[in-house]
Coordinates of C-alpha atoms and ligand atoms in Angstrom, one line a residue:
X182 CA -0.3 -68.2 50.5
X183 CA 0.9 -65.1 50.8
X184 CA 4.1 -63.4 51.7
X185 CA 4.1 -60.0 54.1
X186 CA 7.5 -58.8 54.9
X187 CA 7.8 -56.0 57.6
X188 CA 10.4 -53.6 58.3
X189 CA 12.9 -52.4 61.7
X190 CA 10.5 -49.4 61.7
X191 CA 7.4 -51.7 62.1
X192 CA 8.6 -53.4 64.5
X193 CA 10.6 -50.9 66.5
X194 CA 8.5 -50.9 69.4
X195 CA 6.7 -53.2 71.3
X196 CA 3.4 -51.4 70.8
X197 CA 4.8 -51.4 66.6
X198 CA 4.7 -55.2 66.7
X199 CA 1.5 -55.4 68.7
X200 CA 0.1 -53.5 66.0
X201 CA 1.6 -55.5 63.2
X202 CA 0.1 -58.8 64.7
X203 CA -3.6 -57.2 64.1
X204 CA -2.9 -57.0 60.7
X205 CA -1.9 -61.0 60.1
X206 CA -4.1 -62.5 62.3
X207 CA -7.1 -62.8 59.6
X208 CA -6.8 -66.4 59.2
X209 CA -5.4 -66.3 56.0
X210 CA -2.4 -68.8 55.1
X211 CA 1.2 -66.5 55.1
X212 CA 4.5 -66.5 55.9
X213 CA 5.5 -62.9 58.1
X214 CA 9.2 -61.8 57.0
X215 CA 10.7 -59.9 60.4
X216 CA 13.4 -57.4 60.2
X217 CA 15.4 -56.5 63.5
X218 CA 13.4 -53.4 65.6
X219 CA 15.0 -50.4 64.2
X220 CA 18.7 -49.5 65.4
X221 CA 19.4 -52.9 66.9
X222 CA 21.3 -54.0 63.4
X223 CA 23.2 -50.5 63.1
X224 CA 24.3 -51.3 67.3
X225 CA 25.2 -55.0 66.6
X226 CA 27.4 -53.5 63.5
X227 CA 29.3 -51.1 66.1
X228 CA 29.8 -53.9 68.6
X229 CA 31.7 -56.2 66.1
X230 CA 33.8 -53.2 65.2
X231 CA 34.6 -52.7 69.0
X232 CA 35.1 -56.4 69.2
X233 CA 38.0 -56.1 65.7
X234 CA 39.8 -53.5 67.4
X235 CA 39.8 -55.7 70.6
X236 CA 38.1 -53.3 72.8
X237 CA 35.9 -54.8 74.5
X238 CA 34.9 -51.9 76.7
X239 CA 33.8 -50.2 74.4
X240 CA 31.5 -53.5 72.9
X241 CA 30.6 -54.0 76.6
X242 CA 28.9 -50.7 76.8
X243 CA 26.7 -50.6 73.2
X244 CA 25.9 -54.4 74.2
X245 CA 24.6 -53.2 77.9
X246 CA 22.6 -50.5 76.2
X247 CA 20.8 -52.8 74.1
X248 CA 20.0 -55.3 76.3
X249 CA 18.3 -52.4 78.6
X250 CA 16.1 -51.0 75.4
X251 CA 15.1 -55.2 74.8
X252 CA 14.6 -55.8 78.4
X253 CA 11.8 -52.4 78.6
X254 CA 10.5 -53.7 75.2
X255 CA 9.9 -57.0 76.4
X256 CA 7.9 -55.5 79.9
X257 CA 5.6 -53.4 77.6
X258 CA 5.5 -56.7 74.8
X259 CA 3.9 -59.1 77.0
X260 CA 1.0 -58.8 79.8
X261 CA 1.2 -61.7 81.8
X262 CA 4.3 -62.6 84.0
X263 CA 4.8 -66.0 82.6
X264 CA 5.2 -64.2 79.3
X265 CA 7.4 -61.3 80.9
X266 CA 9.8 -64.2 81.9
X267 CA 10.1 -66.1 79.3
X268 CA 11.1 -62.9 77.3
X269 CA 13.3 -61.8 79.7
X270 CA 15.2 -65.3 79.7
X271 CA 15.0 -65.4 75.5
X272 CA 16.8 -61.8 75.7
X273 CA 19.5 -63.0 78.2
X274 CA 20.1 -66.0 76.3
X275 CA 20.9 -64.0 73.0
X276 CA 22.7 -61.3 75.0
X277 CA 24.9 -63.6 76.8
X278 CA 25.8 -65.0 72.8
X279 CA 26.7 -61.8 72.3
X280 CA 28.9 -61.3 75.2
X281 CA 30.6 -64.5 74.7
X282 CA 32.8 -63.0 71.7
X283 CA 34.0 -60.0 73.9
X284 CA 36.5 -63.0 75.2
X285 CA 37.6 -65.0 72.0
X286 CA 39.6 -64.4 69.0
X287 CA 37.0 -61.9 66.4
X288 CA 36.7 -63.1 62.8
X289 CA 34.4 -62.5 60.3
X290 CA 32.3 -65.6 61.1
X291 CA 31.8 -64.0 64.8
X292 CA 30.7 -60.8 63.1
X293 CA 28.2 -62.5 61.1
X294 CA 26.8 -64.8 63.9
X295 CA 26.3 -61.6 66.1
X296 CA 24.7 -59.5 62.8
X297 CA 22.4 -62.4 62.9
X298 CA 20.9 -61.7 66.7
X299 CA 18.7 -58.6 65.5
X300 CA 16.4 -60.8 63.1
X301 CA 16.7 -64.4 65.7
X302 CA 15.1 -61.6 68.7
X303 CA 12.2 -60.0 66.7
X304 CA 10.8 -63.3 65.2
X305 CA 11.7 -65.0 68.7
X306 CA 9.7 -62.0 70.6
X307 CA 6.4 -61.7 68.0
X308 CA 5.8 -65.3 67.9
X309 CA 5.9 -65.4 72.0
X310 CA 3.5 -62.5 71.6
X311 CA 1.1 -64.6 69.2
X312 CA 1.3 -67.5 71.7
X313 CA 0.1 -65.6 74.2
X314 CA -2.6 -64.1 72.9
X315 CA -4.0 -67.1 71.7
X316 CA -2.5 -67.4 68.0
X317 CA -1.0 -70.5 66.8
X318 CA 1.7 -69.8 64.8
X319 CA 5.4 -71.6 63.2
X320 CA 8.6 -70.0 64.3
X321 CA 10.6 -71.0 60.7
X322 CA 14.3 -70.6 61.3
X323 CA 15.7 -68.9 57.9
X324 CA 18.8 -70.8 58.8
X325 CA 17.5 -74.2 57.8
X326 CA 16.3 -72.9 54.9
X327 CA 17.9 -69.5 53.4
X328 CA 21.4 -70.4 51.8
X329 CA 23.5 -68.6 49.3
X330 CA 26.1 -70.0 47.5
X331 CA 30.1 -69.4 46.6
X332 CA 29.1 -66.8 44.9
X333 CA 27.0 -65.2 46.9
X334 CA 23.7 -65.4 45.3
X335 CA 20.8 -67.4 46.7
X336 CA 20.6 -71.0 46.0
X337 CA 17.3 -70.9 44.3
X338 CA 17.0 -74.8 44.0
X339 CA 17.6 -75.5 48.3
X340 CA 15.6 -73.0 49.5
X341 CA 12.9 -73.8 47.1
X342 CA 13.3 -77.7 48.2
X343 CA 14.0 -76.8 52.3
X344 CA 11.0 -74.2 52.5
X345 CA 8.2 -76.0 51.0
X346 CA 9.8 -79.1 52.8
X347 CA 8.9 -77.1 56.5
X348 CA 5.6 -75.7 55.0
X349 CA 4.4 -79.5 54.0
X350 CA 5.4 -80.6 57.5
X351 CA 3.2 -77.9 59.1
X352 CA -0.1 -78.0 56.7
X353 CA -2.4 -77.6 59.4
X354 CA -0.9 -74.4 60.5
X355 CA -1.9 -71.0 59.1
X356 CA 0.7 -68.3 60.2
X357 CA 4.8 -68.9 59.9
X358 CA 7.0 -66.4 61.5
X359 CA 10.4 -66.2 60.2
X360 CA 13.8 -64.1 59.9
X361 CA 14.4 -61.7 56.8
X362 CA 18.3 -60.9 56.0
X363 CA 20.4 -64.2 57.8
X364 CA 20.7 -67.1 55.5
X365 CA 23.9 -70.0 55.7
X366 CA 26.5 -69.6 53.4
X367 CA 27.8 -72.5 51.1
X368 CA 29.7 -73.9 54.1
X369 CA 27.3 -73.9 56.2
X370 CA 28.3 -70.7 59.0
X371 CA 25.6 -68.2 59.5
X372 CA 26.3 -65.6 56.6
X373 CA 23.1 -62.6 56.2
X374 CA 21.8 -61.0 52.5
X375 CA 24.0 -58.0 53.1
X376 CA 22.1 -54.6 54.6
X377 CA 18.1 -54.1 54.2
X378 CA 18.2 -57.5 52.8
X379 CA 14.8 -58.8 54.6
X380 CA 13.1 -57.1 51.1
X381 CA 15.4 -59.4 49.4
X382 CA 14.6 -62.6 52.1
X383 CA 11.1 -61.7 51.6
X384 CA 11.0 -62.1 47.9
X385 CA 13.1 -65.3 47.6
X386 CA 10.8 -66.7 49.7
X387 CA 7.7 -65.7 47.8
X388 CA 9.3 -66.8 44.7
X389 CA 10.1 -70.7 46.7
X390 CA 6.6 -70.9 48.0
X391 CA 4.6 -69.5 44.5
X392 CA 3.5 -67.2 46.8
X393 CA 0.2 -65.3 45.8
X394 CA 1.8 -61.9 46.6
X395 CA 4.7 -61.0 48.5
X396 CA 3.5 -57.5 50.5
X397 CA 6.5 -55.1 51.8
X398 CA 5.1 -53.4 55.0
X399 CA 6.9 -50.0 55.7
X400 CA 5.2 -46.8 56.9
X401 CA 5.1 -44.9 53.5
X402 CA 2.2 -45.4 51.5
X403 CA 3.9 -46.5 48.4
X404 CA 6.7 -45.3 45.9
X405 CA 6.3 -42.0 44.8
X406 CA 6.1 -40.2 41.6
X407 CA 9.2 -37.9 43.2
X408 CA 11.4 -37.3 46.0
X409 CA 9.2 -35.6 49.1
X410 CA 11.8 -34.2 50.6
X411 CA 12.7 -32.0 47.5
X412 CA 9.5 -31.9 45.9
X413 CA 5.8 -31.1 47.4
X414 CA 3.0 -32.8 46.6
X415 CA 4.3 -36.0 45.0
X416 CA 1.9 -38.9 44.8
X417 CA 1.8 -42.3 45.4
X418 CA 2.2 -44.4 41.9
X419 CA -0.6 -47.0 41.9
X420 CA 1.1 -49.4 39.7
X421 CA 4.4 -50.1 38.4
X422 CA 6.2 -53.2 36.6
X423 CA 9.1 -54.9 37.5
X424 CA 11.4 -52.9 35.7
X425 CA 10.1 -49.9 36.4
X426 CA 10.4 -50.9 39.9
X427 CA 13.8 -51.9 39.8
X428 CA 14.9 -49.5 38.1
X429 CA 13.4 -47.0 41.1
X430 CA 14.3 -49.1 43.7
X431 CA 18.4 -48.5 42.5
X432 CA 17.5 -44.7 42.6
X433 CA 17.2 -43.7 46.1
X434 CA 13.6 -45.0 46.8
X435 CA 14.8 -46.4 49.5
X436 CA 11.0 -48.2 50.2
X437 CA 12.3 -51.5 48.6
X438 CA 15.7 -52.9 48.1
X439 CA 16.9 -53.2 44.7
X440 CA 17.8 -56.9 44.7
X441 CA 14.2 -58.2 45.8
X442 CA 12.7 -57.7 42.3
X443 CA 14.2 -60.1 40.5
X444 CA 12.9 -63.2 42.4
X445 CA 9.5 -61.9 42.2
X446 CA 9.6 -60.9 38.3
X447 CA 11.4 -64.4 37.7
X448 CA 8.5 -66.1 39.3
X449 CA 5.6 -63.5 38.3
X450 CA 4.4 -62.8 41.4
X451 CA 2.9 -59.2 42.5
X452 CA 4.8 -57.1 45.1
X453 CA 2.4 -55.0 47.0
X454 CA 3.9 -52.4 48.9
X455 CA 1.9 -51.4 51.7
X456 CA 1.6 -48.9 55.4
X457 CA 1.4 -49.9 58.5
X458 CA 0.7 -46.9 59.4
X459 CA -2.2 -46.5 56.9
X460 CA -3.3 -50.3 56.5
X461 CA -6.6 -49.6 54.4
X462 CA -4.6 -47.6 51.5
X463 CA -3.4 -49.3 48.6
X464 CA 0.0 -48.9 48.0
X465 CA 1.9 -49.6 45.3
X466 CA 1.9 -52.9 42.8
X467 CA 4.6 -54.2 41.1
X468 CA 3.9 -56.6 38.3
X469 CA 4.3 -57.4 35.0
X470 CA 2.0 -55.1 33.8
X471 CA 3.9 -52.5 31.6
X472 CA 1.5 -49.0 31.9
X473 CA 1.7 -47.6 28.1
X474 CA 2.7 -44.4 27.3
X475 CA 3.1 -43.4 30.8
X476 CA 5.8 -41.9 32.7
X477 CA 5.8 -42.6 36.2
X478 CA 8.3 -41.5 38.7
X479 CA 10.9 -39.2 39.1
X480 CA 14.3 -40.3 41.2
X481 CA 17.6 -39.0 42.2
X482 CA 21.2 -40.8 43.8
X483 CA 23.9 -38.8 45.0
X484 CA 27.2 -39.0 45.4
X485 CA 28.3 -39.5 42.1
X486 CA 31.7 -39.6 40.7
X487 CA 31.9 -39.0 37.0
X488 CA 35.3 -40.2 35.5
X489 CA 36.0 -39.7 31.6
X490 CA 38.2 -41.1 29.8
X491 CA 39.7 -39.7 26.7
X492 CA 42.1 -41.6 24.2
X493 CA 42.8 -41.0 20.3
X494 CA 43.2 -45.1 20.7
X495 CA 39.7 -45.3 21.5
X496 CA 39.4 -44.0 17.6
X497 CA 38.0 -47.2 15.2
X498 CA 39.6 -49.3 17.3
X499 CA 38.3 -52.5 19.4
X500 CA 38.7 -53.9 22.7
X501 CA 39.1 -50.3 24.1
X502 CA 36.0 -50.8 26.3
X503 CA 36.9 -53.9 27.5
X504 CA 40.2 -52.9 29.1
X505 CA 38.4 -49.7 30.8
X506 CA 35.9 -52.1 32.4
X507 CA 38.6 -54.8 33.3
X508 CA 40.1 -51.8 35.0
X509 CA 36.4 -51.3 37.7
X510 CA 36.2 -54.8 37.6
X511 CA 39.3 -55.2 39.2
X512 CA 38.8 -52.9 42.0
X513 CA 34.9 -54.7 42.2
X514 CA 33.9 -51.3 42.0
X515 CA 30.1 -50.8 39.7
X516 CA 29.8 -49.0 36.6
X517 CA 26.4 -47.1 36.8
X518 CA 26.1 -44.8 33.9
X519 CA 28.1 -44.9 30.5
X520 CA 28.1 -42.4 27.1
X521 CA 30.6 -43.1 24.7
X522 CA 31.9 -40.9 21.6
X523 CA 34.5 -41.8 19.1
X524 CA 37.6 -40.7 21.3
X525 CA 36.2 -40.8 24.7
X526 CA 34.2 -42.6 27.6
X527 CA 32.4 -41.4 30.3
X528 CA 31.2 -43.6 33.3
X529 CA 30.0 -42.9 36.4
X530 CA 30.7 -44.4 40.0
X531 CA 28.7 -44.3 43.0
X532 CA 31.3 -46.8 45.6
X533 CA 34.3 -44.3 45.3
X534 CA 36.5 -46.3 47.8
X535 CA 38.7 -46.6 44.7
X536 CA 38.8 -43.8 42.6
X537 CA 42.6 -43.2 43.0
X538 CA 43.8 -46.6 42.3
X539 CA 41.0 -46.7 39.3
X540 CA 42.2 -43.4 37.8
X541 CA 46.4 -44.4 38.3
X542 CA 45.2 -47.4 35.9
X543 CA 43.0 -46.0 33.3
X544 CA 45.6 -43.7 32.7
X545 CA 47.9 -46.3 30.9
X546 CA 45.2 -46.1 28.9
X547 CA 43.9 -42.2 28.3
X548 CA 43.6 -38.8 29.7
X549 CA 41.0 -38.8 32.4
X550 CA 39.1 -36.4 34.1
X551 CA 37.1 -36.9 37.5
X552 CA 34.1 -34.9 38.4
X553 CA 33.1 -35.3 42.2
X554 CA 29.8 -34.6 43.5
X555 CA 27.4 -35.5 41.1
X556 CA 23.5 -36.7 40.9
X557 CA 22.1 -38.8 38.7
X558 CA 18.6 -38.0 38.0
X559 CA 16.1 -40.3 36.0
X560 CA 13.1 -40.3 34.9
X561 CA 11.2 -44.0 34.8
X562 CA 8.5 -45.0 32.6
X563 CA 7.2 -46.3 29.1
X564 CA 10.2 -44.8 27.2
X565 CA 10.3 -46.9 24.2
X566 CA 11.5 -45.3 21.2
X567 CA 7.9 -45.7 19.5
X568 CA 6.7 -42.8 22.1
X569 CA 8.0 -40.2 20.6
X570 CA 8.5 -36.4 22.3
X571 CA 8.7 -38.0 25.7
X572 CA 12.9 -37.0 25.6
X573 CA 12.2 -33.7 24.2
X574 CA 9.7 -33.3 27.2
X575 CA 12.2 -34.1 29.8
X576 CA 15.0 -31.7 27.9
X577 CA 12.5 -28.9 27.5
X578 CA 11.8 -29.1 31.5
X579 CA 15.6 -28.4 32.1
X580 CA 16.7 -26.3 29.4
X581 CA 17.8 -24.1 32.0
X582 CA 20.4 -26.9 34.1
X583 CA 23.6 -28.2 32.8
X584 CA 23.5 -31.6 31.9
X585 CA 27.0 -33.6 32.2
X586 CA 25.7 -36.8 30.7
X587 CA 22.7 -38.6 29.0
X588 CA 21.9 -42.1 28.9
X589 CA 18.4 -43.0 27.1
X590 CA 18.2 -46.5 25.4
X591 CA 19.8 -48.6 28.0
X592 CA 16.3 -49.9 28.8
X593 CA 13.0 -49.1 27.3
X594 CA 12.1 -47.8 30.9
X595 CA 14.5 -45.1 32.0
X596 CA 16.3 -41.9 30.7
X597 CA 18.9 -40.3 33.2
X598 CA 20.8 -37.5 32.7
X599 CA 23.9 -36.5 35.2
X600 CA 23.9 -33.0 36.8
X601 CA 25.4 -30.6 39.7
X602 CA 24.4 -31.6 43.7
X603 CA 23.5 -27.9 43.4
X604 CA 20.5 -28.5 40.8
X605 CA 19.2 -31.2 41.6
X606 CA 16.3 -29.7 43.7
X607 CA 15.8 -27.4 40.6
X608 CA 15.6 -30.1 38.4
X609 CA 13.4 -32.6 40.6
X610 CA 11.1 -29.7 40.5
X611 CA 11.0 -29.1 36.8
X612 CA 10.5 -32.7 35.9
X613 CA 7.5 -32.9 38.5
X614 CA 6.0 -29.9 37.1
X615 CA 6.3 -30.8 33.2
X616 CA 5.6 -34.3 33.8
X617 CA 2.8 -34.5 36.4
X618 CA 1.3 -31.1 37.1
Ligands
LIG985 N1 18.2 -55.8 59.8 C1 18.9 -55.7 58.6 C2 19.4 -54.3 58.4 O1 19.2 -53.4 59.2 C3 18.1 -56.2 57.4 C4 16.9 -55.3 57.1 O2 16.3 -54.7 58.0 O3 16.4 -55.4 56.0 O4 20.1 -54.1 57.4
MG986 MG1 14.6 -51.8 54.4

């Protein structure tokens, strides 16, 4: 059995999802993971902000916009008129759910049951498409089976015991089409996986079924060794391991979502991410194998917010740490990178929604500084200390940048160093060209 999750992208158009059904209809046993065509979740996101703010004008125009792109879709979807028409009555139906909130009070149980519509259409549409071109295939609502629990995280244990539940019911049958990103919450109400979670749908479900492989279907041919839009001639990476692929997946590759390699590492099972727009080419593999003595990608985030704090406290004493962390925790706000000396801490933020409350507090504790506008650049691969020169390497390719902070050790698969917005072209450059050229 095998797991193939595609994205909006792939399924953005009617002639997109035609094309994706050529490449599961092989016979082969598999569940397809469907995210919403391209743009519909972004629209159902601005129509539940028109519907907080009560204006239902406003809602009433993005929803009559969309439900003109589904109703074209559908005409150029299906060939026969019986199909046309049972499209057409699927799309009013979820439509007119939608419109039924432009009247009633607007919580955030609404929002989520409307955020859900996007995923419920696609997987509704493709399997009407199979059926009418003669391939049997299992519509698998995620909502019987995709729960998280009060903290959020998936409930490992019921979705293990609800999906191979539905699979055993349907043994005979080959093909199962199902929603990526919605899931129930602990009490029950439609709840999703948070944004581009159908990566993280996908490999939950791989990990419940002991899938063979989960595939990711997007329309690059792989991670890269390096940003293309910085950097020319980067390659696809043949192989990678779990870390090195989480680790990647944080940093901008925005090909896979950083949550979805856990399940798969936890359970051992290969990700393979793959192009729809280039079926026969290989990809990418994530798996446990560790390449030695190979580094294998280059990354960048932006936006970073560097925040140091300094404190003559911090001097041979304990707990200092502690109380700077209580201080993020309290403000949920992620830590990304941390360097420490004897009198001082630097860390860096990406979710700056709270700097100024975050800064008022650590200052009970120290003078701090704030540096705005930062990128963290990293380089991934077979780091451990036993390879020796690899850091000198990376610090002899940008002996010309300034380097704000270093962080090497955290795992045995990543250095990153903070620089300037302004160099971090430059430096993508340099590290290709040292490393890879
Ligand atoms: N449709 C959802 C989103 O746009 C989930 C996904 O595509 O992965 O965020
Ligand atoms: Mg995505």
């Amino acid at each position: 059995m095998r797991v193939l999750k595609f994205g909006g992208t792939s399924v953005g158009t009617a002639q997109r999802m035609k094309e994706v059904a050529d490449l599961i209809t092989d016979g082969q046993r598999k569940v397809v993971v469907l995210s919403a065509m391209s743009g519909t979740t972004n629209s159902l996101v601005e129509i539940a902000n028109y519907l907080y703010k009560k204006n239902h004008d406003g809602a009433n125009e993005v929803i009559n916009q969309l439900e003109i792109k589904y109703k074209q879709e559908i005409k150029d979807l299906y060939k026969t008129e019986d199909f046309k028409l049972k499209g057409l009555e699927l799309v009013k139906s979820h439509f007119e759910f939608i419109k039924s909130f432009t009247i009633d009070m607007f919580t955030v149980f609404e929002e989520k049951a409307i955020l859900a519509q996007g995923e419920l259409l696609s997987t509704a549409m493709f399997h009407y498409y199979l059926e009418e071109n003669g391939y049997d295939s299992v519509l698998l609502p995620a909502l019987d089976y995709m729960r998280i629990d009060k903290n959020n995280e998936p409930d490992s244990n019921y979705i293990k015991e609800k999906l191979n539940e539905i699979l055993s019911e349907n043994s005979e049958k080959n093909v199962f089409i199902t929603q990526g990103y919605i899931c129930r919450n602990a009490f029950g109400e439609i709840d999703n996986l948070q944004r581009g979670g159908s990566d993280y749908s996908a490999s939950l479900i791989g990990a419940a079924a002991n899938a063979d492989e989960i595939q990711i279907w997007t329309d690059i041919d792989g991670m890269h060794n390096n940003d293309p839009r910085y950097v020319e001639n980067t390659k696809s990476i043949s192989d990678l391991s779990y870390d090195e692929a989480a680790e990647l997946a944080y940093f901008g590759a925005k090909i896979l979502h950083p949550t979805s390699v856990l399940p798969a590492k936890l359970a051992n099972i290969p990700v393979r991410l793959l192009n729809t727009m280039e079926p026969k080419a290989s990809g990418t593999i994530i798996s446990s194998k560790q390449n030695k003595e190979r580094m294998a990608a280059v990354a960048a985030k932006d936006g970073i917010t560097a925040i140091k704090i300094k404190s003559g406290r911090m001097l041979l004493a304990y707990g200092f740490l502690r109380k700077v962390f209580e201080i993020f925790e309290s403000y949920k706000t992620p830590i990304d990178m941390i360097t420490t000396s004897e009198v001082g801490v630097s860390v860096t933020i990406d979710d700056d929604r709270h700097l100024s409350e975050i800064v008022d507090d650590l200052k009970k504790y120290g003078t701090v500084d704030v540096d705005v506008d930062k990128v963290i650049v990293c380089v991934v691969g077979d780091l451990i200390a036993e390879n020796k020169g690899y850091a000198s390497t990376i610090f002899d390719a940008l002996k010309g940048i300034p380097i704000r902070m270093i962080s090497y050790g955290g795992s045995n698969y990543n250095l990153s160093l903070l620089i300037n917005a302004d160099d971090k072209k430059e430096a993508l450059n340099l590290l290709s060209n040292k490393l890879f050229n």
